């Protein structure tokens, strides 16, 4: 999720060009993801931009210029984190119209959702949208085979391997908290909840070989 934000923020400020000229960078987004029928920067391109970011980050993408196509990608999440995807309705909740971007946070009263996306005020920008228009928050999965190092992990461990475990738990809908690389009580609790889903796993809170094998089986199904 951090990589999604890193890639997207580098594009902040990319804007449409009014008139007959078109921003080559925006056209590049569609060309690189294989949507060749778009040849201008006026065609709604929020989903195009999101597909381009996902491609650069090696996570799954919709392959469509339709914003609501993202409702079929990734896993739904109730408690989004920066870097998750947010899909909105536009015009009418039951229409084809929509918008997609990257969740950046809530306003203090949670009435608005700060979103980093393309085609926001005709540019790549961070804008606030009404929370009531959210259709879904999604967490994108790796586009290739998910891997976890063959290494036991337990409470008190730190580092990249713990980050990967935390991300894996959250992809499977177990709340491990922030992916900070610190194996603390929240990560341990989430891991125990995961282990409790399989009679063959000991509910130890230790990320051992049998737990890893079952987790990878689910992630790569």
mmCIF file of C-alpha atoms in Angstrom:
data_model
loop_
_atom_site.group_PDB
_atom_site.id
_atom_site.type_symbol
_atom_site.label_atom_id
_atom_site.label_comp_id
_atom_site.label_asym_id
_atom_site.label_seq_id
_atom_site.Cartn_x
_atom_site.Cartn_y
_atom_site.Cartn_z
ATOM 1 C CA UNK A 1 0.000 0.000 0.000
ATOM 2 C CA UNK A 2 2.908 2.348 0.687
ATOM 3 C CA UNK A 3 4.177 1.752 -2.843
ATOM 4 C CA UNK A 4 0.768 2.692 -4.285
ATOM 5 C CA UNK A 5 0.980 6.053 -2.527
ATOM 6 C CA UNK A 6 4.605 6.574 -3.573
ATOM 7 C CA UNK A 7 3.856 5.936 -7.252
ATOM 8 C CA UNK A 8 0.666 8.015 -7.287
ATOM 9 C CA UNK A 9 2.040 11.042 -5.434
ATOM 10 C CA UNK A 10 4.826 11.420 -7.988
ATOM 11 C CA UNK A 11 2.099 12.171 -10.550
ATOM 12 C CA UNK A 12 0.455 14.968 -8.545
ATOM 13 C CA UNK A 13 -0.139 18.022 -10.709
ATOM 14 C CA UNK A 14 -0.456 16.192 -14.034
ATOM 15 C CA UNK A 15 -3.344 18.068 -15.663
ATOM 16 C CA UNK A 16 -5.458 18.114 -18.783
ATOM 17 C CA UNK A 17 -4.645 20.725 -21.404
ATOM 18 C CA UNK A 18 -7.648 22.788 -22.429
ATOM 19 C CA UNK A 19 -8.410 23.044 -26.128
ATOM 20 C CA UNK A 20 -7.313 20.746 -28.919
ATOM 21 C CA UNK A 21 -3.993 19.723 -27.327
ATOM 22 C CA UNK A 22 -3.727 16.765 -24.973
ATOM 23 C CA UNK A 23 -1.331 16.016 -22.123
ATOM 24 C CA UNK A 24 1.012 13.291 -23.360
ATOM 25 C CA UNK A 25 1.472 11.958 -19.847
ATOM 26 C CA UNK A 26 -2.262 11.252 -19.500
ATOM 27 C CA UNK A 27 -2.273 9.540 -22.891
ATOM 28 C CA UNK A 28 0.724 7.520 -21.715
ATOM 29 C CA UNK A 29 -1.312 6.132 -18.809
ATOM 30 C CA UNK A 30 -3.860 4.589 -21.171
ATOM 31 C CA UNK A 31 -1.291 3.436 -23.719
ATOM 32 C CA UNK A 32 0.832 1.635 -21.139
ATOM 33 C CA UNK A 33 -2.114 -0.300 -19.694
ATOM 34 C CA UNK A 34 -3.364 -1.301 -23.144
ATOM 35 C CA UNK A 35 -6.483 0.872 -23.429
ATOM 36 C CA UNK A 36 -5.708 2.100 -26.918
ATOM 37 C CA UNK A 37 -9.102 3.602 -27.806
ATOM 38 C CA UNK A 38 -8.499 6.652 -25.594
ATOM 39 C CA UNK A 39 -6.681 9.293 -27.621
ATOM 40 C CA UNK A 40 -7.481 12.482 -25.693
ATOM 41 C CA UNK A 41 -7.281 13.808 -22.134
ATOM 42 C CA UNK A 42 -10.982 14.693 -21.909
ATOM 43 C CA UNK A 43 -12.295 11.119 -21.684
ATOM 44 C CA UNK A 44 -12.826 10.353 -17.968
ATOM 45 C CA UNK A 45 -9.522 8.844 -16.891
ATOM 46 C CA UNK A 46 -9.731 8.165 -13.137
ATOM 47 C CA UNK A 47 -9.829 4.395 -13.698
ATOM 48 C CA UNK A 48 -7.125 4.644 -16.343
ATOM 49 C CA UNK A 49 -4.860 6.334 -13.818
ATOM 50 C CA UNK A 50 -5.720 3.775 -11.137
ATOM 51 C CA UNK A 51 -4.928 0.916 -13.542
ATOM 52 C CA UNK A 52 -1.606 2.542 -14.401
ATOM 53 C CA UNK A 53 -0.651 2.934 -10.721
ATOM 54 C CA UNK A 54 -1.664 -0.674 -10.003
ATOM 55 C CA UNK A 55 0.410 -1.909 -12.943
ATOM 56 C CA UNK A 56 3.472 0.019 -11.729
ATOM 57 C CA UNK A 57 3.022 -1.459 -8.240
ATOM 58 C CA UNK A 58 2.530 -5.055 -9.388
ATOM 59 C CA UNK A 59 -0.945 -5.409 -7.887
ATOM 60 C CA UNK A 60 -4.160 -6.597 -9.469
ATOM 61 C CA UNK A 61 -6.068 -4.142 -11.680
ATOM 62 C CA UNK A 62 -9.431 -3.948 -13.404
ATOM 63 C CA UNK A 63 -8.185 -3.419 -16.968
ATOM 64 C CA UNK A 64 -11.183 -1.183 -17.622
ATOM 65 C CA UNK A 65 -11.768 2.553 -17.963
ATOM 66 C CA UNK A 66 -14.995 2.184 -15.945
ATOM 67 C CA UNK A 67 -14.586 3.408 -12.360
ATOM 68 C CA UNK A 68 -17.002 0.829 -10.971
ATOM 69 C CA UNK A 69 -14.955 -1.996 -12.506
ATOM 70 C CA UNK A 70 -12.842 -1.731 -9.333
ATOM 71 C CA UNK A 71 -15.713 -3.168 -7.316
ATOM 72 C CA UNK A 72 -14.598 -6.573 -8.618
ATOM 73 C CA UNK A 73 -10.893 -6.124 -7.784
ATOM 74 C CA UNK A 74 -9.188 -6.833 -4.476
ATOM 75 C CA UNK A 75 -10.834 -7.532 -1.152
ATOM 76 C CA UNK A 76 -13.456 -5.329 0.540
ATOM 77 C CA UNK A 77 -12.301 -3.683 3.772
ATOM 78 C CA UNK A 78 -14.305 -1.998 6.512
ATOM 79 C CA UNK A 79 -11.412 -0.055 8.038
ATOM 80 C CA UNK A 80 -9.393 1.358 5.115
ATOM 81 C CA UNK A 81 -5.773 2.442 5.387
ATOM 82 C CA UNK A 82 -3.934 4.939 3.186
ATOM 83 C CA UNK A 83 -3.159 3.114 -0.053
ATOM 84 C CA UNK A 84 -6.429 1.178 -0.188
ATOM 85 C CA UNK A 85 -8.793 1.882 -3.096
ATOM 86 C CA UNK A 86 -12.071 3.740 -2.726
ATOM 87 C CA UNK A 87 -14.922 3.536 -5.244
ATOM 88 C CA UNK A 88 -17.690 6.155 -5.314
ATOM 89 C CA UNK A 89 -21.032 6.439 -7.059
ATOM 90 C CA UNK A 90 -21.589 9.488 -9.200
ATOM 91 C CA UNK A 91 -24.859 10.841 -10.541
ATOM 92 C CA UNK A 92 -26.983 7.980 -9.243
ATOM 93 C CA UNK A 93 -26.054 5.060 -6.935
ATOM 94 C CA UNK A 94 -27.631 2.641 -9.427
ATOM 95 C CA UNK A 95 -26.046 4.052 -12.582
ATOM 96 C CA UNK A 96 -22.814 3.157 -14.378
ATOM 97 C CA UNK A 97 -21.219 6.413 -13.300
ATOM 98 C CA UNK A 98 -18.561 6.450 -10.633
ATOM 99 C CA UNK A 99 -15.142 7.547 -9.503
ATOM 100 C CA UNK A 100 -12.136 5.617 -8.191
ATOM 101 C CA UNK A 101 -9.074 6.786 -6.332
ATOM 102 C CA UNK A 102 -6.707 6.035 -3.463
ATOM 103 C CA UNK A 103 -7.895 6.416 0.113
ATOM 104 C CA UNK A 104 -5.842 9.038 1.957
ATOM 105 C CA UNK A 105 -7.877 9.533 5.136
ATOM 106 C CA UNK A 106 -11.064 10.921 6.637
ATOM 107 C CA UNK A 107 -11.965 14.429 7.684
ATOM 108 C CA UNK A 108 -12.160 14.890 11.473
ATOM 109 C CA UNK A 109 -15.910 14.241 11.485
ATOM 110 C CA UNK A 110 -15.612 11.388 8.935
ATOM 111 C CA UNK A 111 -18.086 13.115 6.619
ATOM 112 C CA UNK A 112 -15.521 13.431 3.827
ATOM 113 C CA UNK A 113 -12.944 11.068 2.369
ATOM 114 C CA UNK A 114 -9.647 12.492 1.164
ATOM 115 C CA UNK A 115 -8.779 10.784 -2.088
ATOM 116 C CA UNK A 116 -5.708 10.820 -4.306
ATOM 117 C CA UNK A 117 -6.711 10.171 -7.887
ATOM 118 C CA UNK A 118 -6.688 11.096 -11.528
ATOM 119 C CA UNK A 119 -9.277 13.264 -13.267
ATOM 120 C CA UNK A 120 -9.999 15.144 -10.035
ATOM 121 C CA UNK A 121 -10.525 18.760 -11.092
ATOM 122 C CA UNK A 122 -9.034 17.589 -14.406
ATOM 123 C CA UNK A 123 -5.741 16.595 -12.789
ATOM 124 C CA UNK A 124 -3.980 14.161 -10.494
ATOM 125 C CA UNK A 125 -4.766 15.666 -7.111
ATOM 126 C CA UNK A 126 -5.984 15.037 -3.587
ATOM 127 C CA UNK A 127 -9.652 15.943 -3.180
ATOM 128 C CA UNK A 128 -12.362 15.402 -0.564
ATOM 129 C CA UNK A 129 -15.535 13.461 -1.450
ATOM 130 C CA UNK A 130 -18.693 12.900 0.619
ATOM 131 C CA UNK A 131 -18.404 9.698 2.641
ATOM 132 C CA UNK A 132 -22.037 8.929 1.840
ATOM 133 C CA UNK A 133 -21.053 8.330 -1.783
ATOM 134 C CA UNK A 134 -18.615 5.511 -1.000
ATOM 135 C CA UNK A 135 -19.566 2.217 -2.630
ATOM 136 C CA UNK A 136 -16.611 0.225 -1.352
ATOM 137 C CA UNK A 137 -13.100 0.331 0.021
ATOM 138 C CA UNK A 138 -10.850 -2.295 -1.565
ATOM 139 C CA UNK A 139 -7.424 -3.705 -0.719
ATOM 140 C CA UNK A 140 -5.450 -4.753 -3.778
ATOM 141 C CA UNK A 141 -3.593 -8.038 -3.881
ATOM 142 C CA UNK A 142 -0.239 -8.788 -5.542
ATOM 143 C CA UNK A 143 -0.548 -9.623 -9.215
ATOM 144 C CA UNK A 144 2.013 -12.391 -8.910
ATOM 145 C CA UNK A 145 2.422 -15.262 -6.489
ATOM 146 C CA UNK A 146 2.407 -14.111 -2.871
ATOM 147 C CA UNK A 147 5.544 -15.151 -0.988
ATOM 148 C CA UNK A 148 6.404 -15.266 2.704
ATOM 149 C CA UNK A 149 9.908 -16.110 3.889
ATOM 150 C CA UNK A 150 10.437 -19.556 5.422
ATOM 151 C CA UNK A 151 11.084 -18.117 8.866
ATOM 152 C CA UNK A 152 9.250 -18.416 12.183
ATOM 153 C CA UNK A 153 8.035 -15.112 13.637
ATOM 154 C CA UNK A 154 6.738 -14.307 17.102
ATOM 155 C CA UNK A 155 5.832 -11.408 19.366
ATOM 156 C CA UNK A 156 8.782 -9.054 19.736
ATOM 157 C CA UNK A 157 10.206 -9.658 16.255
ATOM 158 C CA UNK A 158 10.665 -6.723 13.900
ATOM 159 C CA UNK A 159 11.544 -6.051 10.270
ATOM 160 C CA UNK A 160 10.379 -6.530 6.699
ATOM 161 C CA UNK A 161 9.250 -10.111 7.283
ATOM 162 C CA UNK A 162 6.821 -8.861 9.924
ATOM 163 C CA UNK A 163 5.536 -6.182 7.523
ATOM 164 C CA UNK A 164 4.826 -8.895 4.943
ATOM 165 C CA UNK A 165 3.011 -10.982 7.548
ATOM 166 C CA UNK A 166 0.914 -7.996 8.642
ATOM 167 C CA UNK A 167 -0.008 -7.241 5.025
ATOM 168 C CA UNK A 168 -0.910 -10.891 4.426
ATOM 169 C CA UNK A 169 -3.158 -10.980 7.502
ATOM 170 C CA UNK A 170 -4.956 -7.823 6.401
ATOM 171 C CA UNK A 171 -5.448 -9.197 2.892
ATOM 172 C CA UNK A 172 -7.202 -12.138 4.533
ATOM 173 C CA UNK A 173 -9.363 -9.730 6.577
ATOM 174 C CA UNK A 174 -7.615 -10.140 9.938
ATOM 175 C CA UNK A 175 -6.873 -6.782 11.519
ATOM 176 C CA UNK A 176 -3.155 -6.710 12.320
ATOM 177 C CA UNK A 177 -3.131 -2.934 12.694
ATOM 178 C CA UNK A 178 -0.632 -0.728 10.912
ATOM 179 C CA UNK A 179 1.999 -2.571 8.875
ATOM 180 C CA UNK A 180 4.836 -1.132 10.943
ATOM 181 C CA UNK A 181 7.102 -4.176 11.053
ATOM 182 C CA UNK A 182 6.642 -4.611 14.825
ATOM 183 C CA UNK A 183 5.174 -7.953 15.939
ATOM 184 C CA UNK A 184 3.080 -6.662 18.830
ATOM 185 C CA UNK A 185 -0.134 -7.695 20.583
ATOM 186 C CA UNK A 186 -2.383 -6.687 17.667
ATOM 187 C CA UNK A 187 -0.416 -8.759 15.147
ATOM 188 C CA UNK A 188 -0.336 -11.664 17.583
ATOM 189 C CA UNK A 189 -4.097 -11.403 18.105
ATOM 190 C CA UNK A 190 -4.803 -11.300 14.373
ATOM 191 C CA UNK A 191 -2.548 -14.302 13.814
ATOM 192 C CA UNK A 192 -4.350 -16.284 16.533
ATOM 193 C CA UNK A 193 -7.683 -15.447 14.897
ATOM 194 C CA UNK A 194 -6.316 -16.755 11.601
ATOM 195 C CA UNK A 195 -4.977 -19.944 13.226
ATOM 196 C CA UNK A 196 -8.397 -20.530 14.803
ATOM 197 C CA UNK A 197 -9.922 -20.957 11.334
ATOM 198 C CA UNK A 198 -8.130 -24.277 10.782
ATOM 199 C CA UNK A 199 -8.353 -27.245 13.170
ATOM 200 C CA UNK A 200 -4.900 -28.383 12.071
ATOM 201 C CA UNK A 201 -3.190 -25.211 13.292
ATOM 202 C CA UNK A 202 -2.107 -24.589 16.863
ATOM 203 C CA UNK A 203 -3.480 -21.280 18.159
ATOM 204 C CA UNK A 204 -0.074 -20.173 19.380
ATOM 205 C CA UNK A 205 0.310 -16.682 17.964
ATOM 206 C CA UNK A 206 3.585 -17.866 16.433
ATOM 207 C CA UNK A 207 3.972 -17.696 12.674
ATOM 208 C CA UNK A 208 5.302 -21.209 12.112
ATOM 209 C CA UNK A 209 5.626 -23.451 9.048
ATOM 210 C CA UNK A 210 2.086 -24.966 9.110
ATOM 211 C CA UNK A 211 0.555 -21.480 9.548
ATOM 212 C CA UNK A 212 2.639 -20.109 6.684
ATOM 213 C CA UNK A 213 1.695 -22.975 4.354
ATOM 214 C CA UNK A 214 -2.026 -22.530 4.997
ATOM 215 C CA UNK A 215 -1.805 -18.744 4.633
ATOM 216 C CA UNK A 216 0.012 -19.010 1.293
ATOM 217 C CA UNK A 217 -2.505 -21.575 0.090
ATOM 218 C CA UNK A 218 -5.316 -19.092 0.699
ATOM 219 C CA UNK A 219 -3.478 -16.057 -0.657
ATOM 220 C CA UNK A 220 -2.478 -17.806 -3.881
ATOM 221 C CA UNK A 221 -5.763 -19.624 -4.468
#
